[in-house]
PDB file of C-alpha atoms in Angstrom:
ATOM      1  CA  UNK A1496      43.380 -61.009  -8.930  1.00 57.00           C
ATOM      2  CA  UNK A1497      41.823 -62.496 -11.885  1.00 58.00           C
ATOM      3  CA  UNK A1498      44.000 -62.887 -15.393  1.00 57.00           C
ATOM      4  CA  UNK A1499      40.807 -60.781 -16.632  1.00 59.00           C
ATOM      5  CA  UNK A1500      40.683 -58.118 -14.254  1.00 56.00           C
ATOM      6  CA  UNK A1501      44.287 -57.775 -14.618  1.00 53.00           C
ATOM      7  CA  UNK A1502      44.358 -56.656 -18.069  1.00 52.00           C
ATOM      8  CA  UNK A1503      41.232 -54.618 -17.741  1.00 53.00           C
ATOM      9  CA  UNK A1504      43.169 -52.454 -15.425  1.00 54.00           C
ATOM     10  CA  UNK A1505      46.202 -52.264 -17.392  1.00 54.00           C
ATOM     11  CA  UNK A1506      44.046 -51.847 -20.260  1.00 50.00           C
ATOM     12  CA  UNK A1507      41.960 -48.800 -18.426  1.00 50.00           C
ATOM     13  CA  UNK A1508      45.762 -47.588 -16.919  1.00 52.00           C
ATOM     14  CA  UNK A1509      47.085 -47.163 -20.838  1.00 54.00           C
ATOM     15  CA  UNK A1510      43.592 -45.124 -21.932  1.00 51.00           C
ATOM     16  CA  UNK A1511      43.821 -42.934 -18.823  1.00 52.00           C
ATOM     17  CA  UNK A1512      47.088 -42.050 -19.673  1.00 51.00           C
ATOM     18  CA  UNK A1513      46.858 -41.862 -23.425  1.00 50.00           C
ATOM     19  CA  UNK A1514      43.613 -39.369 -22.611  1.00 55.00           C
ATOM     20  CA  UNK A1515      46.037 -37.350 -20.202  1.00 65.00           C
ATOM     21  CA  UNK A1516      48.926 -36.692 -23.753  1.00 87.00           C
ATOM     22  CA  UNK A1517      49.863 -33.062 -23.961  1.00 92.00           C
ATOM     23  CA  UNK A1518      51.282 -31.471 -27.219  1.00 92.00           C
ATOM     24  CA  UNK A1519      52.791 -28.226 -27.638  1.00 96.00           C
ATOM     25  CA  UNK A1520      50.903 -26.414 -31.226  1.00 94.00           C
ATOM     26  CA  UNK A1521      51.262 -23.358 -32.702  1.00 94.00           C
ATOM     27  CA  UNK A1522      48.088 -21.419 -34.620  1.00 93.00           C
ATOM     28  CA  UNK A1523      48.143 -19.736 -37.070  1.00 90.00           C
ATOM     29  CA  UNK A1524      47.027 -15.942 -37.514  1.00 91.00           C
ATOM     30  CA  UNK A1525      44.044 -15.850 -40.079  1.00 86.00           C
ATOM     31  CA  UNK A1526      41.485 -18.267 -40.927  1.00 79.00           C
ATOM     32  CA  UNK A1527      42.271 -19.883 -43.794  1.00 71.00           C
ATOM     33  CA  UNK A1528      39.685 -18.780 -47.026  1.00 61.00           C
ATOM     34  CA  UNK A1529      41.836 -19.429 -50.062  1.00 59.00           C
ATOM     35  CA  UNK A1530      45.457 -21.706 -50.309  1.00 58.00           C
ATOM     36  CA  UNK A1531      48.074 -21.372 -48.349  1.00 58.00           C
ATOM     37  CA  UNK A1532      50.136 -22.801 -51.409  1.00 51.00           C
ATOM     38  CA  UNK A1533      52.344 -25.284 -50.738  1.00 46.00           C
ATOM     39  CA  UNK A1534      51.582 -25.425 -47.078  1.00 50.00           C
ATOM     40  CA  UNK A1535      47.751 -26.401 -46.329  1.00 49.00           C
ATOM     41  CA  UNK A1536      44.670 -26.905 -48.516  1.00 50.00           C
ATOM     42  CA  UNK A1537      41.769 -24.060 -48.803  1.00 48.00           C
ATOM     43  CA  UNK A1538      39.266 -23.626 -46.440  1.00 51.00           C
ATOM     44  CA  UNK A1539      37.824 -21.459 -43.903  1.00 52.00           C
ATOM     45  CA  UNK A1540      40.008 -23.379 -40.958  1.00 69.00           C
ATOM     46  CA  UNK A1541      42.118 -23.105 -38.103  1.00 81.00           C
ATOM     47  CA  UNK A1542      46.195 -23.800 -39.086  1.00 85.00           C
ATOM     48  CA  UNK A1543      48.450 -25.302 -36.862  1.00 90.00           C
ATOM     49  CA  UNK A1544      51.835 -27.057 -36.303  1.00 90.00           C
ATOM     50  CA  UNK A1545      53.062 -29.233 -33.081  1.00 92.00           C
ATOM     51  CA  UNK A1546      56.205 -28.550 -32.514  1.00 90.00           C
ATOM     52  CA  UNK A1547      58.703 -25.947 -30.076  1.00 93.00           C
ATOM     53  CA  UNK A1548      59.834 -23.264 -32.517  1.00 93.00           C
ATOM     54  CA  UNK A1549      57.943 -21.494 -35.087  1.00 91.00           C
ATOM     55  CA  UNK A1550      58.215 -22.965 -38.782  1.00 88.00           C
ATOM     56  CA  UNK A1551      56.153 -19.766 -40.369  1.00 86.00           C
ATOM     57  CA  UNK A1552      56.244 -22.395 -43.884  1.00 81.00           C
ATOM     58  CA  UNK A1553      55.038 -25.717 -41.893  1.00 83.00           C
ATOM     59  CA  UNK A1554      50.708 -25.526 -41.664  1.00 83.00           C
ATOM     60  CA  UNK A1555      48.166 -28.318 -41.253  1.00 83.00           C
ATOM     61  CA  UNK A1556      44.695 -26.872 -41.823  1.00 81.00           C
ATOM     62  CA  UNK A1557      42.346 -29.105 -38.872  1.00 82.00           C
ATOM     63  CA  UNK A1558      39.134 -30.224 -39.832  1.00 78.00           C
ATOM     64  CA  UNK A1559      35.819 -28.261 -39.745  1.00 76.00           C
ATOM     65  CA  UNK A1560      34.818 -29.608 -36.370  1.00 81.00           C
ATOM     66  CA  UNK A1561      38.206 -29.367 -35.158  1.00 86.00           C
ATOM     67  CA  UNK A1562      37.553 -27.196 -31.086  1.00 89.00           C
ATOM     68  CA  UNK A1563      40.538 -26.659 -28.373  1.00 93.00           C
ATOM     69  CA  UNK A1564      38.380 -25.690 -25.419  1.00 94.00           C
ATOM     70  CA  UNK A1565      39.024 -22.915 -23.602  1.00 95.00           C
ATOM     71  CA  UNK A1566      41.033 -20.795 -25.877  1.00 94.00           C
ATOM     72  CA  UNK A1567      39.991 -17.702 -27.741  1.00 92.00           C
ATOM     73  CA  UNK A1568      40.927 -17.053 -31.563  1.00 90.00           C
ATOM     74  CA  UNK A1569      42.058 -13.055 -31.809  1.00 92.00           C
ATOM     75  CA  UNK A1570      42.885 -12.486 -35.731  1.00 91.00           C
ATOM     76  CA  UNK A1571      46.683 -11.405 -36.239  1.00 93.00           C
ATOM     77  CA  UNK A1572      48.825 -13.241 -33.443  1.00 95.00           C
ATOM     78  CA  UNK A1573      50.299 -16.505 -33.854  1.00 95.00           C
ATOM     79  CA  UNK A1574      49.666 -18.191 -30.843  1.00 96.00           C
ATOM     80  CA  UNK A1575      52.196 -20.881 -28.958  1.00 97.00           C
ATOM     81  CA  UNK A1576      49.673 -23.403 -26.684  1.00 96.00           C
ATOM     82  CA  UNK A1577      50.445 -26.362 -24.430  1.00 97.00           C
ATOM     83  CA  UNK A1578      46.751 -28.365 -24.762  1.00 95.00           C
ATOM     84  CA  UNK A1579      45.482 -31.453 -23.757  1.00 95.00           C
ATOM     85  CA  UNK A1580      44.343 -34.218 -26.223  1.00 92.00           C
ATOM     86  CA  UNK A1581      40.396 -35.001 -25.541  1.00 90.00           C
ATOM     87  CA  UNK A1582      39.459 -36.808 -28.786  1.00 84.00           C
ATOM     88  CA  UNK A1583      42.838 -38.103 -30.979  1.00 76.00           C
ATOM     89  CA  UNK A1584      40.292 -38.556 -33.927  1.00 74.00           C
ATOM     90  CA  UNK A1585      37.805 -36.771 -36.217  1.00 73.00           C
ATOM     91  CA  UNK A1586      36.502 -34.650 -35.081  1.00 76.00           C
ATOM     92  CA  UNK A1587      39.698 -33.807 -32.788  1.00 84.00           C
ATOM     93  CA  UNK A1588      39.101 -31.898 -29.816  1.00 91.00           C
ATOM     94  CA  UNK A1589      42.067 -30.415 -27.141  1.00 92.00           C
ATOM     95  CA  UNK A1590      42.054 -28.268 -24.295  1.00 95.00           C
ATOM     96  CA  UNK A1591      44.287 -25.980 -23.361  1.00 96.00           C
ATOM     97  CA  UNK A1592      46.515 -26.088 -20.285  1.00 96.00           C
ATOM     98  CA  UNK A1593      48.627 -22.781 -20.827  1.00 97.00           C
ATOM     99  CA  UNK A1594      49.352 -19.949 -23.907  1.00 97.00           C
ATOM    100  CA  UNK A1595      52.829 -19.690 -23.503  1.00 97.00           C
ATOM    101  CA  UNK A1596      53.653 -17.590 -26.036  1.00 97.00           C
ATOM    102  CA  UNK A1597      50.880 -14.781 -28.221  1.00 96.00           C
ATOM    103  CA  UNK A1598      52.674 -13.621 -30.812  1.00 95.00           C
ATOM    104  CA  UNK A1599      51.780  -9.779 -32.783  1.00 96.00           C
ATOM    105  CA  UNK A1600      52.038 -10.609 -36.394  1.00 96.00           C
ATOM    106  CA  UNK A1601      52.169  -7.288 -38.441  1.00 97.00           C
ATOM    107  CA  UNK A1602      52.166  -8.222 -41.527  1.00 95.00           C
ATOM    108  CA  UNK A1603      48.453  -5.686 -42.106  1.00 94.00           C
ATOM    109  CA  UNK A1604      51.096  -2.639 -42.192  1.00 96.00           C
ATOM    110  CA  UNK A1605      52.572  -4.105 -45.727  1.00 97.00           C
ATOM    111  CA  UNK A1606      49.260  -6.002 -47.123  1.00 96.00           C
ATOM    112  CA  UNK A1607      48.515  -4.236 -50.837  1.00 97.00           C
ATOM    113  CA  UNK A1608      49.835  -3.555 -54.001  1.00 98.00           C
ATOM    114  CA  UNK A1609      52.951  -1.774 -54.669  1.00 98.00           C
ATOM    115  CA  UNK A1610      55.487  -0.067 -56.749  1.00 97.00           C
ATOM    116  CA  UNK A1611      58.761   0.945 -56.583  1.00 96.00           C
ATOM    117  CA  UNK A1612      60.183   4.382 -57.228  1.00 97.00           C
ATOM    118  CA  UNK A1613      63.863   5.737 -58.620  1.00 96.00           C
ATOM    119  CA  UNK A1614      66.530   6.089 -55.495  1.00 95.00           C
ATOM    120  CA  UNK A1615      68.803   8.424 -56.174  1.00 94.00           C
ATOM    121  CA  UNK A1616      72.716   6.624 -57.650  1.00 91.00           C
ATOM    122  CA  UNK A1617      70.659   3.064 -58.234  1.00 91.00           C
ATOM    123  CA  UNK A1618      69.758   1.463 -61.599  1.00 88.00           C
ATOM    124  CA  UNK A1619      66.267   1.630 -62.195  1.00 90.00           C
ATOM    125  CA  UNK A1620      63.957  -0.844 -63.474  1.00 89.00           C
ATOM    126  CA  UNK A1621      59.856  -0.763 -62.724  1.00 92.00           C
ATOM    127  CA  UNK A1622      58.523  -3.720 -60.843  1.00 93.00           C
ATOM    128  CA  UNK A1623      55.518  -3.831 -58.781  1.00 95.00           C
ATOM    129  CA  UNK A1624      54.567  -6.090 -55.857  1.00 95.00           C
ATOM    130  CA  UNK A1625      51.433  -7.495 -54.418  1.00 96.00           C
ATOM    131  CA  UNK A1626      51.523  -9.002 -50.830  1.00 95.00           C
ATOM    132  CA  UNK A1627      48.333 -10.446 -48.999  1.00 90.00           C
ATOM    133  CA  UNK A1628      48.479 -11.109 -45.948  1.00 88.00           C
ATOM    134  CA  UNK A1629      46.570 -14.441 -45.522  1.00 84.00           C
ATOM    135  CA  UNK A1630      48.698 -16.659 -47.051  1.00 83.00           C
ATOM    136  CA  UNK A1631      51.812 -14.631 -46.592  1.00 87.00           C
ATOM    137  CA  UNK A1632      52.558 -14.228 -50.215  1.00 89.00           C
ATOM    138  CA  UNK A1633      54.644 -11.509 -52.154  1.00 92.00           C
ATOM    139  CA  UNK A1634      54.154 -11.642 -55.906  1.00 92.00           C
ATOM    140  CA  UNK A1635      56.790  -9.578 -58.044  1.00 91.00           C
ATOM    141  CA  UNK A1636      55.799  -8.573 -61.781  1.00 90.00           C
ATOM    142  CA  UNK A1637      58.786  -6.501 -63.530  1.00 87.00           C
ATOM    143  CA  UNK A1638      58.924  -6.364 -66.931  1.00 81.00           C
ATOM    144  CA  UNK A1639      57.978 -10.312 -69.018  1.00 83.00           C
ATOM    145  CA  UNK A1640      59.181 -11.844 -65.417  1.00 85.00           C
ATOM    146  CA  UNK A1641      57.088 -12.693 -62.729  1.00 87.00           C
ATOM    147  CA  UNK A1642      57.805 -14.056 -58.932  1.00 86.00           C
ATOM    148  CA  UNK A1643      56.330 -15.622 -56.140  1.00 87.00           C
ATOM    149  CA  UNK A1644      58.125 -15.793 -52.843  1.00 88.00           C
ATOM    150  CA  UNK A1645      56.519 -16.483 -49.408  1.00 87.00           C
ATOM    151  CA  UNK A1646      56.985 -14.500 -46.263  1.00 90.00           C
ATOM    152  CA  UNK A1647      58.263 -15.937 -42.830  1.00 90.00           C
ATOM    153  CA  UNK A1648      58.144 -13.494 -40.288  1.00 93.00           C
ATOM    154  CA  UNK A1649      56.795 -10.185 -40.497  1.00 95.00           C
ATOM    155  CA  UNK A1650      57.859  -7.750 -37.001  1.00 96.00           C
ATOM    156  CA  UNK A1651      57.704  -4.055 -36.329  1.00 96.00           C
ATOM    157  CA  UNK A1652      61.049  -3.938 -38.615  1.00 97.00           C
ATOM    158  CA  UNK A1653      62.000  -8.033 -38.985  1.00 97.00           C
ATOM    159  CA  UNK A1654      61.082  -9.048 -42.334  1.00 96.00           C
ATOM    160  CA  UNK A1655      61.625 -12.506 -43.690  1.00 91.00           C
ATOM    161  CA  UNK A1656      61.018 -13.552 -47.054  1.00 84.00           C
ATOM    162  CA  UNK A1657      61.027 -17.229 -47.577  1.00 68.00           C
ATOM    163  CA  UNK A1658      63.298 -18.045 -50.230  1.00 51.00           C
ATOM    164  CA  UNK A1659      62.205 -21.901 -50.278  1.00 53.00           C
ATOM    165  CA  UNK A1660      58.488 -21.060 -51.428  1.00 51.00           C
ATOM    166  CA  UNK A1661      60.012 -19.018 -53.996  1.00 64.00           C
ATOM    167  CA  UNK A1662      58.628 -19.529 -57.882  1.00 72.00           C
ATOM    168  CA  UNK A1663      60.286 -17.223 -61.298  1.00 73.00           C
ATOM    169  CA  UNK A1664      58.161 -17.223 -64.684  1.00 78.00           C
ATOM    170  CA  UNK A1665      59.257 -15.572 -67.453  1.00 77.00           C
ATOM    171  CA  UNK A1666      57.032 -15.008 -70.725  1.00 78.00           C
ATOM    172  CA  UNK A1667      59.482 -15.998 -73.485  1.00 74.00           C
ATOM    173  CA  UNK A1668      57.362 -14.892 -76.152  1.00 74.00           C
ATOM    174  CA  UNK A1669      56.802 -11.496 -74.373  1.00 75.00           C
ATOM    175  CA  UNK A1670      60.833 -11.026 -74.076  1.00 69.00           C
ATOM    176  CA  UNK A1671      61.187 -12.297 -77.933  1.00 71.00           C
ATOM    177  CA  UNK A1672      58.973  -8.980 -78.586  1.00 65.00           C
ATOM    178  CA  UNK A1673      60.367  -6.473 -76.031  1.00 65.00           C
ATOM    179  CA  UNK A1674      63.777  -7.444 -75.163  1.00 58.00           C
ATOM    180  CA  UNK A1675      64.279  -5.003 -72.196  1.00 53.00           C
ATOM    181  CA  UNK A1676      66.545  -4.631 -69.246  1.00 52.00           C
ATOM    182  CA  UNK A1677      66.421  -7.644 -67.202  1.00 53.00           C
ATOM    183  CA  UNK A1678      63.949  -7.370 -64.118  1.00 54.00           C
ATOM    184  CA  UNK A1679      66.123  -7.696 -60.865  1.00 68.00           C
ATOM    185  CA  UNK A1680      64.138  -9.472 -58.406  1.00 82.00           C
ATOM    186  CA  UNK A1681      67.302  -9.672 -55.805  1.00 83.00           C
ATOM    187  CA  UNK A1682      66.051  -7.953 -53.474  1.00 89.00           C
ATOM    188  CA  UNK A1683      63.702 -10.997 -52.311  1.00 86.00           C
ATOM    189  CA  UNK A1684      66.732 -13.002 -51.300  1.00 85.00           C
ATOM    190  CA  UNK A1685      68.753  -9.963 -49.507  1.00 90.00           C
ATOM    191  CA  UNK A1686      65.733  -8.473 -47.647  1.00 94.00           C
ATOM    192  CA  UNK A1687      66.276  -8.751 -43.998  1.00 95.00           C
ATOM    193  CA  UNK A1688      64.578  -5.279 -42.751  1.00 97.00           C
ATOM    194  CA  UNK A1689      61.668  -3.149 -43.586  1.00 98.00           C
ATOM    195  CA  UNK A1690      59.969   0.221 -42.884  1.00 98.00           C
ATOM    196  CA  UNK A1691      57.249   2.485 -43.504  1.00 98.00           C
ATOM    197  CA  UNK A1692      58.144   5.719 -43.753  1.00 97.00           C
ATOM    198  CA  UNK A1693      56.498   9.413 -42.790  1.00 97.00           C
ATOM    199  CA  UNK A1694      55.806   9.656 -46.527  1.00 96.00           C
ATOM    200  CA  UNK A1695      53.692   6.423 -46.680  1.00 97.00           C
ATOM    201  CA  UNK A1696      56.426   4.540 -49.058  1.00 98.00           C
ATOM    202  CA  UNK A1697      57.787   0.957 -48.382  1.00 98.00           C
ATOM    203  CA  UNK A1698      61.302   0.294 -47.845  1.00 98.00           C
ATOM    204  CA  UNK A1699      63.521  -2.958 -47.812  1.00 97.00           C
ATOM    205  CA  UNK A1700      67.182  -3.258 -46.447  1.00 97.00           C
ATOM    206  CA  UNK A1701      69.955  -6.148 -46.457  1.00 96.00           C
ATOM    207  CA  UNK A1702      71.712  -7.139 -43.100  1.00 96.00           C
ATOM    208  CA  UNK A1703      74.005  -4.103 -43.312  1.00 97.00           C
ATOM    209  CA  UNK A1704      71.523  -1.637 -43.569  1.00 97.00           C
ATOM    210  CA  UNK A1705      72.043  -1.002 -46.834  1.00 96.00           C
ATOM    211  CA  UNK A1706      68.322   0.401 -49.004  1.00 97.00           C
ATOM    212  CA  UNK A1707      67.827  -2.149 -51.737  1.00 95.00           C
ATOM    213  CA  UNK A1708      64.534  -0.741 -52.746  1.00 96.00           C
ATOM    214  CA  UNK A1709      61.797   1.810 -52.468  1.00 98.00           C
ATOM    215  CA  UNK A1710      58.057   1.650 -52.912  1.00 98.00           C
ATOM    216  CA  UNK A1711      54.597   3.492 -53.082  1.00 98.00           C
ATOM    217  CA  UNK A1712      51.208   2.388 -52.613  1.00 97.00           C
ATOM    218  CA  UNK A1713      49.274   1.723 -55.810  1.00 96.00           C
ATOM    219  CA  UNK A1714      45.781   0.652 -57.310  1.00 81.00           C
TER     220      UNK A1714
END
């Protein structure tokens, strides 16, 4: 054989197996319309992340044109996917080989704004909460403090709130003017559990069990 024929068929060996690389990618629930702040940049796009386990804080947005044939977007359910790689550059395009894992994300049941209500023996102090479910956000207002915290995983009772995308503000010239009790946003760091009860309000709990706090649907 020919020095040149040689390394065209080593040459044509090392595409046919570069064309044949498999990756293991998560999606991500919603279409991205808005920023998924600190994680991916806004657009109406498909979110993923290559890798085994689930980093709910770890997004790449893909590109408009990005396309993994053969698999079917359903709104609400992370998705784990073993694919093919077609086309390694813009626009990228995979395949799939298998879904190994479809994931229900239920994060819907909590979307809206909230506010919390007395519990019986506990200090109280009125904060309210806003959590949307797109880019898995909860912002806390209580008093001249405000707080941003994101949300890991959100199961039929599993909550997680994400204590490394996690931002306090406080309006110093607002407390100068009202100095009032000191807003306790601890519950975002102790939350482990959640339900919804009969009565429509919004419950957190620590690991023990333990209620931290109580809320009710508002406008």
């Amino acid at each position: 054989m020919k020095p040149q024929q040689f390394f065209y068929l080593i040459f044509f060996f090392l595409f046919s197996c570069a064309e044949k690389e498999t990756k293991t990618i998560w999606i991500y629930p919603y279409l991205l319309n808005g920023e998924l702040s600190p994680y991916a940049e806004p657009g109406i796009f498909l979110l993923t992340q290559e890798s085994e386990n689930l980093d709910y804080s770890r997004w790449n947005r893909r590109s408009e044109n990005f396309e993994i044939k053969g698999f079917k977007f359903e709104e609400e359910y992370f998705y784990k996917l073993k694919v093919k790689v077609e086309e390694n550059t813009p626009p990228e395009k995979y395949k799939l080989n298998s879904v190994l894992e479809k994931k229900k994300d239920f994060i819907r049941r909590i979307e809206g704004n909230w506010r919390n209500v007395p519990i019986h023996g506990q200090a109280y102090f009125p904060i309210s909460i806003r959590i949307n479910k797109v880019n898995r956000s909860l912002l806390t207002f209580g008093g001249c403090a405000s707080g941003l915290t994101g949300l890991g995983e959100v199961s039929e009772r599993k909550i997680q709130l994400a204590d490394k995308y996690y931002r306090l503000d406080v309006d110093k010239i607002c407390l100068a003017q009202n100095p009032p009790p000191r807003a306790d946003f601890g519950f975002t760091g102790n939350t482990v559990e959640y339900q919804i009860t009969p009565k429509g309000f919004l419950e957190f709990f620590d690991a023990s069990g333990n209620l931290l706090i109580r809320f009710e649907p508002s406008a």
